[in-house]
CSV table of C-alpha atoms in Angstrom, one decimal:
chain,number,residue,atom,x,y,z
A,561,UNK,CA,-18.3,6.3,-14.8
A,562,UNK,CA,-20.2,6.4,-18.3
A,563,UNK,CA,-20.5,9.9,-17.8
A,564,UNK,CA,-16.7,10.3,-16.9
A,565,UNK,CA,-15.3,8.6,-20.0
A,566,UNK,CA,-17.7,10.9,-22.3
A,567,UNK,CA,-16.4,14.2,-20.5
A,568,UNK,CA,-13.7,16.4,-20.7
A,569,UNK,CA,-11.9,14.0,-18.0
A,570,UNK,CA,-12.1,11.3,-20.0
A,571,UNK,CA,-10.5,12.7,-23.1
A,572,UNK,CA,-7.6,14.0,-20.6
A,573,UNK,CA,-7.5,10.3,-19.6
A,574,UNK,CA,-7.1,8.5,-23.4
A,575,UNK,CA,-4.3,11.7,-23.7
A,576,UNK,CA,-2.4,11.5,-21.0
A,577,UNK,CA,-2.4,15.3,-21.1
A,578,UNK,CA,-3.6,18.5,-18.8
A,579,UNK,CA,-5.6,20.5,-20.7
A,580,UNK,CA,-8.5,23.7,-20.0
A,581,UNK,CA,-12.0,23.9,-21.5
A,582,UNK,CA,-13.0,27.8,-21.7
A,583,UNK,CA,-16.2,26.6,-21.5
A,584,UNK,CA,-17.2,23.3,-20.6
A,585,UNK,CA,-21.1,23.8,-21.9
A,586,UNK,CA,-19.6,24.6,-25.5
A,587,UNK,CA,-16.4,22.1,-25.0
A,588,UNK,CA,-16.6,19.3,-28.3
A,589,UNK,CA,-15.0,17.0,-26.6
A,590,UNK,CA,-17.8,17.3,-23.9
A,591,UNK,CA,-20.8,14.4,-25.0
A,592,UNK,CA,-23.2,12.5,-23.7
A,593,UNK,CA,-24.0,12.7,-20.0
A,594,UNK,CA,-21.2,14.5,-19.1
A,595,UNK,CA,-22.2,17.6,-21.4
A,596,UNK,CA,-26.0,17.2,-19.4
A,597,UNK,CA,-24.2,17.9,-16.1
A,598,UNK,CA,-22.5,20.7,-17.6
A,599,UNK,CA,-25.3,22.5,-18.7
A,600,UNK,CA,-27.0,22.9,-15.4
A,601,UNK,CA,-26.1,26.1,-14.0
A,602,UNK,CA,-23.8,29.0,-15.1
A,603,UNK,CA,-21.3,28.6,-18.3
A,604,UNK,CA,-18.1,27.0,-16.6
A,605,UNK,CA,-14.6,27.1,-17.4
A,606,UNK,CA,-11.8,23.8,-16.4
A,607,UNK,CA,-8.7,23.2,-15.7
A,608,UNK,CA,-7.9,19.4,-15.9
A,609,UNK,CA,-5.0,17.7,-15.8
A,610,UNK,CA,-4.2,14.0,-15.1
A,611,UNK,CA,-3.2,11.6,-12.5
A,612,UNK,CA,-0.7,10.1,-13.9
A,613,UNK,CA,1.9,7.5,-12.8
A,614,UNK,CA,4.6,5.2,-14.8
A,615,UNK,CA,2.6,6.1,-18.0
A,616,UNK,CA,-0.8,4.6,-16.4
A,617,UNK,CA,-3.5,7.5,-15.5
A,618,UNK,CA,-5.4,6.5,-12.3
A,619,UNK,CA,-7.8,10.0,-12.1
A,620,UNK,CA,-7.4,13.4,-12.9
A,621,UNK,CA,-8.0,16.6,-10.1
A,622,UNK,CA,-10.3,18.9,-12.3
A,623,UNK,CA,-10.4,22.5,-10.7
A,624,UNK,CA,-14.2,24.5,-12.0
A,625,UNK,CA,-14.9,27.8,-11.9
A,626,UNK,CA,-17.6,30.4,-13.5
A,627,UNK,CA,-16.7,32.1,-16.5
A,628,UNK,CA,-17.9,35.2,-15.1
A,629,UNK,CA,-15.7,34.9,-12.0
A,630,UNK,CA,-12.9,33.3,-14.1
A,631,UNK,CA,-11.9,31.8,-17.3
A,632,UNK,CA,-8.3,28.9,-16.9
A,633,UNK,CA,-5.6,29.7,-18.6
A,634,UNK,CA,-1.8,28.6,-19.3
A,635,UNK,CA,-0.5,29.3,-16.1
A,636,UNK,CA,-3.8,27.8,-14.6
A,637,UNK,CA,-3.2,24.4,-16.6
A,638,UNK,CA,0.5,24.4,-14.9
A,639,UNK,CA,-0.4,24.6,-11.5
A,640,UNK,CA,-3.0,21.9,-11.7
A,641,UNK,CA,-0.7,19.9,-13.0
A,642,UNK,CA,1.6,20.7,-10.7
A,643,UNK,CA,-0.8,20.1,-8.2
A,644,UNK,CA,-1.7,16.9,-10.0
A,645,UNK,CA,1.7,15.7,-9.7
A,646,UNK,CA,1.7,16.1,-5.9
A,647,UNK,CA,-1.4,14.6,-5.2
A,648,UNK,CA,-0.2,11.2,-7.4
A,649,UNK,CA,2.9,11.5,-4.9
A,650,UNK,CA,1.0,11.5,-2.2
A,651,UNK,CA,-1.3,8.9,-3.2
A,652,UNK,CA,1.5,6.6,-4.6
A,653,UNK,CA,3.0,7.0,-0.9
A,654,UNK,CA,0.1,6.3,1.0
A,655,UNK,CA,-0.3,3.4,-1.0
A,656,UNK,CA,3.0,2.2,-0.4
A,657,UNK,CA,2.5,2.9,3.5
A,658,UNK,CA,-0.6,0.6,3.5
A,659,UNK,CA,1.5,-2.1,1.7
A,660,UNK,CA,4.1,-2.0,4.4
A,661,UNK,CA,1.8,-1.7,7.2
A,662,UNK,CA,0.2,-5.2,5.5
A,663,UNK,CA,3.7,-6.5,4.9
A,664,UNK,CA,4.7,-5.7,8.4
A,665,UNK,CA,1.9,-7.6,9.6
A,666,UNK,CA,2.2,-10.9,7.7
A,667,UNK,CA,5.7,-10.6,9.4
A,668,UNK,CA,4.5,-10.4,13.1
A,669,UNK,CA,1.8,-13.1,12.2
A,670,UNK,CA,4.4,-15.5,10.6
A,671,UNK,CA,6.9,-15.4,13.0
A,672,UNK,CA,4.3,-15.5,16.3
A,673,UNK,CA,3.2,-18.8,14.1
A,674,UNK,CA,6.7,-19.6,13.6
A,675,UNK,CA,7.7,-19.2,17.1
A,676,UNK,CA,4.8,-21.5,18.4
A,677,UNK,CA,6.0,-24.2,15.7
A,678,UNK,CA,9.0,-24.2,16.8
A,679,UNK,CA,8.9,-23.7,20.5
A,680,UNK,CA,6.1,-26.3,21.2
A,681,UNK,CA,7.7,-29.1,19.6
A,682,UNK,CA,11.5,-27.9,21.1
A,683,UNK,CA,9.9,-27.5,24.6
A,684,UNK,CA,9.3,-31.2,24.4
A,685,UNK,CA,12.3,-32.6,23.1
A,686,UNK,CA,14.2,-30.9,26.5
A,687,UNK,CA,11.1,-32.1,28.7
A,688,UNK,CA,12.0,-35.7,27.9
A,689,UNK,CA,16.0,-35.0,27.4
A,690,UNK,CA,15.4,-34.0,31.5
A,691,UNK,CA,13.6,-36.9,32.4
A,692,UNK,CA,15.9,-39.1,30.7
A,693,UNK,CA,18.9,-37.6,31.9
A,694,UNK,CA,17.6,-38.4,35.8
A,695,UNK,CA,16.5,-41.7,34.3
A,696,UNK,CA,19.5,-43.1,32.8
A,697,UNK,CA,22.4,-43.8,35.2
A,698,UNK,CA,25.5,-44.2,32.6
A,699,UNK,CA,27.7,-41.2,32.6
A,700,UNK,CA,28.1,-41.2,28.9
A,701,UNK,CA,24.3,-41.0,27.7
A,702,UNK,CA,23.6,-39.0,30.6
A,703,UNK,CA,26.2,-36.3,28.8
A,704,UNK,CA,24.5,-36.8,25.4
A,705,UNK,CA,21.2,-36.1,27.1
A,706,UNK,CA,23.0,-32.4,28.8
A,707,UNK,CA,24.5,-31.6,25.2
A,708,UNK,CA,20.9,-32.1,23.9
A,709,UNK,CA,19.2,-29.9,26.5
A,710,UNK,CA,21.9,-27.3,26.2
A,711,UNK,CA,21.6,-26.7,22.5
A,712,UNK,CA,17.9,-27.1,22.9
A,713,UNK,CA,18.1,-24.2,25.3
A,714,UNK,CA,20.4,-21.9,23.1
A,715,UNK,CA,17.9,-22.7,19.9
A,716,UNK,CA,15.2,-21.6,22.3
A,717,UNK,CA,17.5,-18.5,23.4
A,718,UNK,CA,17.5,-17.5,19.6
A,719,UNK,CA,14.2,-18.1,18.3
A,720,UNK,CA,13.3,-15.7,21.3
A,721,UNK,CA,15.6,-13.1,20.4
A,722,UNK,CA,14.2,-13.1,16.8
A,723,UNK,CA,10.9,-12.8,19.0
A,724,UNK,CA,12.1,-10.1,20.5
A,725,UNK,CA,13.8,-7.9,17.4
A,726,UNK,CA,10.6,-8.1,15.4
A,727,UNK,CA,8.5,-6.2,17.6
């Protein structure tokens, strides 16, 4: 990380800004750690530019190449950030995905809970509305006990359709 912030990448971070080194070995705003790595091997040229995303930059996609081979310029700088761009697209989507996949399954989770709340106690209430109802002889509390176990059974009808239209 340390060497990160003390790199080119981390000056691109604090800007908020693409930018291209020439030459990464002889770069100023290449220090500490980050200017060790870049010493090792053959003078390098970089093409940086941010990942940025509602003003907040969460990385940057740094393209390297030898400066013998190749040496960034403008048109360089605007396709990595072009490039940039898409990437924070696609990572902003795939972030979202996993947050509906996560909210998709607190759903399933809360309503298999909810349906087992509410079915349990429901299936009980129309076990004794039955046995009442073949219990008690008077016509009129023996319809109560029918109305009871009829709009237990349409409350049971809907909590499994809501059952059934979440998967």
């Amino acid at each position: 990380y340390e060497e990160i912030i003390e790199g080119i990448s981390g000056w691109v971070i604090r800007h908020k800004t693409a930018t291209i080194s020439e030459n990464i070995q002889m770069d100023p705003r290449n220090t500490g750690k980050a200017l060790k790595s870049a010493q090792i091997g053959v003078p390098k040229s970089a093409a940086i530019a941010p990942l940025l995303f509602e003003d907040q930059v969460f990385g940057t996609l740094t393209v390297i190449t030898e400066t013998d081979r190749n040496i960034f310029g403008t048109e360089d700088m605007m396709l990595v950030s072009m490039l940039a761009n898409q990437a924070t697209v696609a990572i902003k989507n795939a972030q979202l995905y996993e947050a509906s996949l996560a909210a998709n399954q607190a759903k399933s989770t809360f309503l298999a809970n909810m349906s087992h709340e509410l079915r349990t106690p429901l299936n009980g209430i129309l076990g004794f509305a039955h046995i009442l109802q073949q219990k008690v002889p008077e016509p009129e509390t023996n319809k109560q006990l029918g109305e009871i176990r009829q709009s237990g059974q349409h409350l049971l009808s809907l909590i499994n359709d809501i059952l059934d239209l979440s998967r």
